[in-house]
N, C-alpha and C. Protein backbone atom coordinates (compact mmCIF):
# COMPACT_ATOMS: atom_id res chain seq x y z
N UNK A 1 0.75 -0.77 -0.37
CA UNK A 1 -0.36 -0.07 0.11
C UNK A 1 0.06 1.20 -0.18
N UNK A 2 1.76 1.37 1.02
CA UNK A 2 2.50 2.55 0.99
C UNK A 2 3.28 2.25 -0.44
N UNK A 3 3.93 2.03 -1.01
CA UNK A 3 4.36 1.40 -2.53
C UNK A 3 3.18 2.17 -3.59
N UNK A 4 1.86 1.61 -3.34
CA UNK A 4 0.95 2.76 -4.40
C UNK A 4 1.65 4.00 -4.50
N UNK A 5 1.07 4.52 -3.17
CA UNK A 5 1.03 6.01 -2.33
C UNK A 5 2.03 6.79 -2.72
N UNK A 6 3.36 6.51 -3.33
CA UNK A 6 4.39 6.89 -3.10
C UNK A 6 4.61 7.18 -4.61
N UNK A 7 4.24 6.43 -5.21
CA UNK A 7 4.17 5.46 -6.91
C UNK A 7 3.33 6.73 -6.98
N UNK A 8 2.42 6.56 -6.84
CA UNK A 8 1.14 7.65 -7.13
C UNK A 8 1.95 9.50 -7.22
N UNK A 9 2.18 9.69 -5.81
CA UNK A 9 2.64 11.16 -5.67
C UNK A 9 3.65 11.20 -6.99
N UNK A 10 4.60 10.35 -6.93
CA UNK A 10 5.28 10.68 -7.71
C UNK A 10 4.72 11.27 -9.39
N UNK A 11 3.98 9.83 -9.82
CA UNK A 11 3.43 9.86 -10.96
C UNK A 11 2.36 11.17 -11.10
N UNK A 12 2.00 11.96 -9.47
CA UNK A 12 1.04 12.87 -10.30
C UNK A 12 2.14 14.30 -10.34
N UNK A 13 3.27 14.28 -9.63
CA UNK A 13 4.50 15.58 -10.04
C UNK A 13 5.40 15.40 -11.38
N UNK A 14 5.29 14.09 -12.09
CA UNK A 14 6.04 13.77 -13.33
C UNK A 14 4.59 14.38 -14.96
N UNK A 15 4.03 14.79 -14.53
CA UNK A 15 2.87 15.17 -15.32
C UNK A 15 1.40 14.28 -14.88
N UNK A 16 1.16 13.19 -14.50
CA UNK A 16 -0.41 12.49 -14.48
C UNK A 16 -1.44 12.93 -13.97
N UNK A 17 -2.58 12.82 -14.62
CA UNK A 17 -3.79 13.90 -14.27
C UNK A 17 -4.50 12.71 -13.35
N UNK A 18 -4.52 11.47 -14.07
CA UNK A 18 -5.56 10.29 -13.68
C UNK A 18 -4.47 9.43 -13.09
N UNK A 19 -4.99 7.96 -11.75
CA UNK A 19 -4.32 7.27 -11.65
C UNK A 19 -5.27 6.26 -11.23
N UNK A 20 -4.82 5.01 -12.25
CA UNK A 20 -5.90 3.28 -11.48
C UNK A 20 -4.76 2.59 -10.89
N UNK A 21 -5.58 2.42 -10.01
CA UNK A 21 -4.61 1.53 -9.12
C UNK A 21 -5.51 -0.41 -8.67
N UNK A 22 -4.14 -0.51 -8.44
CA UNK A 22 -4.60 -2.14 -8.15
C UNK A 22 -3.84 -2.65 -7.18
N UNK A 23 -4.93 -2.70 -6.01
CA UNK A 23 -3.70 -3.00 -4.49
C UNK A 23 -3.84 -4.50 -4.27
N UNK A 24 -2.74 -5.05 -4.27
CA UNK A 24 -2.25 -6.31 -4.11
C UNK A 24 -1.90 -7.10 -2.26
N UNK A 25 -2.79 -8.21 -2.22
CA UNK A 25 -1.61 -8.34 -0.94
C UNK A 25 -0.40 -8.51 -1.36
N UNK A 26 1.13 -8.13 -0.18
CA UNK A 26 2.18 -8.83 -0.21
C UNK A 26 2.51 -9.91 -0.27
N UNK A 27 2.16 -10.43 0.58
CA UNK A 27 1.93 -11.51 1.36
C UNK A 27 2.24 -13.20 -0.29
N UNK A 28 0.92 -12.46 -1.17
CA UNK A 28 0.74 -13.62 -1.88
C UNK A 28 0.74 -13.51 -3.60
N UNK A 29 -0.22 -11.70 -3.68
CA UNK A 29 0.01 -11.18 -4.70
C UNK A 29 -0.81 -11.56 -4.92
N UNK A 30 -2.07 -11.82 -4.21
CA UNK A 30 -3.08 -11.85 -4.67
C UNK A 30 -4.25 -10.38 -5.19
N UNK A 31 -4.86 -10.07 -5.60
CA UNK A 31 -5.26 -8.74 -6.29
C UNK A 31 -5.76 -8.07 -4.69
N UNK A 32 -6.43 -7.58 -3.75
CA UNK A 32 -6.66 -7.59 -2.93
C UNK A 32 -8.34 -6.36 -3.12
N UNK A 33 -9.09 -6.44 -3.66
CA UNK A 33 -10.87 -5.93 -3.40
C UNK A 33 -10.71 -4.89 -2.39
N UNK A 34 -11.01 -4.70 -0.61
CA UNK A 34 -11.00 -4.98 0.77
C UNK A 34 -11.45 -2.89 -0.12
N UNK A 35 -12.87 -2.13 -0.21
CA UNK A 35 -12.74 -1.23 -0.49
C UNK A 35 -11.69 -0.07 0.88
N UNK A 36 -11.27 -0.14 1.88
CA UNK A 36 -10.83 -0.12 3.33
C UNK A 36 -9.25 0.10 2.50
N UNK A 37 -8.45 -0.69 1.77
CA UNK A 37 -7.70 -0.39 2.02
C UNK A 37 -7.39 0.44 0.45
N UNK A 38 -8.08 0.11 -0.71
CA UNK A 38 -8.07 1.49 -1.60
C UNK A 38 -8.82 2.11 -1.36
N UNK A 39 -9.09 3.20 -0.32
CA UNK A 39 -9.22 3.82 0.39
C UNK A 39 -8.52 5.23 1.27
N UNK A 40 -7.53 4.01 2.14
CA UNK A 40 -5.94 4.60 3.33
C UNK A 40 -5.20 5.10 1.36
N UNK A 41 -5.26 3.88 0.41
CA UNK A 41 -4.69 4.48 -1.02
C UNK A 41 -4.79 5.57 -1.43
N UNK A 42 -6.10 6.18 -1.66
CA UNK A 42 -6.54 7.23 -2.46
C UNK A 42 -6.22 8.28 -2.11
N UNK A 43 -6.86 8.74 0.40
CA UNK A 43 -6.52 9.41 0.76
C UNK A 43 -4.57 9.63 1.90
N UNK A 44 -3.96 7.68 1.12
CA UNK A 44 -2.27 8.96 0.98
C UNK A 44 -2.23 9.85 -0.16
N UNK A 45 -2.44 9.80 -1.44
CA UNK A 45 -2.41 10.28 -2.59
C UNK A 45 -2.87 11.49 -2.19
N UNK A 46 -3.95 11.60 -2.05
CA UNK A 46 -4.71 12.95 -2.23
C UNK A 46 -4.18 14.27 -0.39
N UNK A 47 -3.44 13.13 0.16
CA UNK A 47 -2.45 14.29 1.08
C UNK A 47 -2.10 14.62 0.55
N UNK A 48 -0.90 14.12 -0.69
CA UNK A 48 0.40 15.24 -1.05
C UNK A 48 -0.78 16.11 -2.53
N UNK A 49 -0.86 15.09 -3.07
CA UNK A 49 -1.16 16.58 -4.34
C UNK A 49 -2.96 15.64 -4.85
N UNK A 50 -3.25 16.58 -5.62
CA UNK A 50 -4.49 16.77 -6.53
C UNK A 50 -4.88 15.86 -7.31
N UNK A 51 -5.60 14.96 -7.24
CA UNK A 51 -5.18 13.43 -8.90
C UNK A 51 -6.72 12.93 -8.67
N UNK A 52 -7.33 12.71 -9.93
CA UNK A 52 -8.50 11.52 -9.67
C UNK A 52 -7.67 10.64 -9.92
N UNK A 53 -8.03 9.55 -9.08
CA UNK A 53 -7.84 8.33 -8.88
C UNK A 53 -9.40 6.67 -8.97
N UNK A 54 -8.94 5.71 -9.34
CA UNK A 54 -10.13 4.92 -9.59
C UNK A 54 -9.79 4.15 -9.39
N UNK A 55 -10.21 2.95 -9.00
CA UNK A 55 -10.06 1.63 -8.31
C UNK A 55 -9.88 0.90 -9.63
N UNK A 56 -8.98 -0.64 -9.37
CA UNK A 56 -9.23 -0.96 -10.47
C UNK A 56 -10.67 -2.06 -10.56
N UNK A 57 -11.46 -2.72 -11.34
CA UNK A 57 -11.98 -3.86 -10.93
C UNK A 57 -12.13 -4.55 -10.82
N UNK A 58 -12.75 -5.64 -9.87
CA UNK A 58 -12.28 -6.98 -9.58
C UNK A 58 -12.46 -7.97 -9.95
N UNK A 59 -11.54 -9.11 -10.65
CA UNK A 59 -11.16 -10.10 -12.06
C UNK A 59 -11.33 -10.90 -11.64
N UNK A 60 -12.49 -11.87 -11.03
CA UNK A 60 -13.13 -12.31 -11.07
C UNK A 60 -12.17 -14.27 -11.59
N UNK A 61 -11.27 -14.04 -12.04
CA UNK A 61 -10.64 -15.26 -12.64
C UNK A 61 -9.71 -14.90 -11.36
N UNK A 62 -9.11 -14.52 -10.89
CA UNK A 62 -8.29 -13.98 -9.78
C UNK A 62 -8.14 -14.80 -8.57
N UNK A 63 -7.58 -15.88 -7.63
CA UNK A 63 -7.75 -16.76 -7.22
C UNK A 63 -8.04 -15.62 -6.18
N UNK A 64 -8.62 -16.06 -5.10
CA UNK A 64 -9.71 -14.62 -3.53
C UNK A 64 -10.36 -13.54 -3.78
N UNK A 65 -10.57 -13.46 -5.87
CA UNK A 65 -11.25 -11.79 -5.70
C UNK A 65 -13.24 -12.39 -4.87
N UNK A 66 -13.62 -11.33 -4.50
CA UNK A 66 -14.70 -11.68 -3.97
C UNK A 66 -16.20 -11.32 -4.88
N UNK A 67 -15.83 -11.56 -6.20
CA UNK A 67 -16.77 -11.89 -7.23
C UNK A 67 -16.51 -13.26 -7.58
N UNK A 68 -18.20 -13.32 -7.83
CA UNK A 68 -18.39 -15.11 -8.82
C UNK A 68 -17.73 -14.61 -10.25
N UNK A 69 -18.55 -15.39 -11.59
CA UNK A 69 -18.25 -15.27 -12.86
C UNK A 69 -19.61 -14.24 -12.50
N UNK A 70 -20.74 -14.10 -12.11
CA UNK A 70 -21.31 -13.94 -12.23
C UNK A 70 -21.97 -12.43 -12.43
N UNK A 71 -21.05 -12.19 -11.17
CA UNK A 71 -20.57 -10.76 -10.96
C UNK A 71 -19.04 -9.77 -11.28
N UNK A 72 -18.87 -11.08 -12.24
CA UNK A 72 -17.58 -10.47 -13.34
C UNK A 72 -17.17 -9.04 -13.10
N UNK A 73 -18.43 -8.45 -13.22
CA UNK A 73 -17.36 -7.18 -13.66
C UNK A 73 -18.78 -5.66 -12.62
N UNK A 74 -18.80 -6.20 -11.20
CA UNK A 74 -19.55 -5.63 -10.02
C UNK A 74 -18.48 -5.00 -9.76
N UNK A 75 -18.49 -4.23 -9.48
CA UNK A 75 -17.08 -3.40 -9.23
C UNK A 75 -17.68 -2.95 -7.38
N UNK A 76 -17.00 -3.85 -6.29
CA UNK A 76 -16.46 -4.18 -5.33
C UNK A 76 -17.10 -2.67 -4.67
N UNK A 77 -15.27 -2.85 -4.62
CA UNK A 77 -14.37 -1.42 -4.02
C UNK A 77 -14.66 0.20 -4.32
N UNK A 78 -15.82 -0.21 -5.49
CA UNK A 78 -16.00 1.43 -5.99
C UNK A 78 -18.07 1.81 -5.60
N UNK A 79 -18.05 0.60 -5.48
CA UNK A 79 -19.76 0.52 -4.40
C UNK A 79 -19.23 1.71 -3.66
N UNK A 80 -18.18 0.37 -1.66
CA UNK A 80 -18.61 1.22 -1.13
C UNK A 80 -17.34 2.59 -1.25
N UNK A 81 -16.30 2.91 -2.54
CA UNK A 81 -15.63 4.03 -1.86
C UNK A 81 -16.76 5.12 -2.85
N UNK A 82 -17.68 4.85 -3.70
CA UNK A 82 -18.80 5.93 -4.26
C UNK A 82 -19.98 6.17 -2.88
N UNK A 83 -20.17 5.20 -1.42
CA UNK A 83 -20.61 5.04 -0.76
C UNK A 83 -20.70 6.42 -0.14
N UNK A 84 -19.35 6.26 0.37
CA UNK A 84 -18.24 7.47 1.23
C UNK A 84 -17.99 9.06 0.69
N UNK A 85 -17.89 8.55 -0.74
CA UNK A 85 -17.75 10.29 -1.66
C UNK A 85 -16.02 9.99 -1.92
N UNK A 86 -15.62 9.12 -2.27
CA UNK A 86 -14.43 9.17 -2.33
C UNK A 86 -13.95 9.04 -4.40
N UNK A 87 -14.67 8.58 -4.35
CA UNK A 87 -14.85 8.64 -6.67
C UNK A 87 -14.70 9.89 -7.35
N UNK A 88 -14.42 9.96 -7.88
CA UNK A 88 -14.56 11.15 -8.96
C UNK A 88 -15.02 10.70 -10.33
């Protein structure tokens, strides 16, 4: 998570206007769909720079994904982050 924040800030300082983020569990390498993880990344980046940030879409084929084949395009992190007012 800290690496995502650091890299996000660096990208904005280098000229990026929009950042797309994937969060992975550092121990397993599996995508982490927790809205709390994405919220921490968004807050960390936005504490330093002003940028549009959007999280990844959950991948139904990713081991440990919170969505199944039926919900492959249901964006778990975005639903909760939208409720929190964190998406642009």
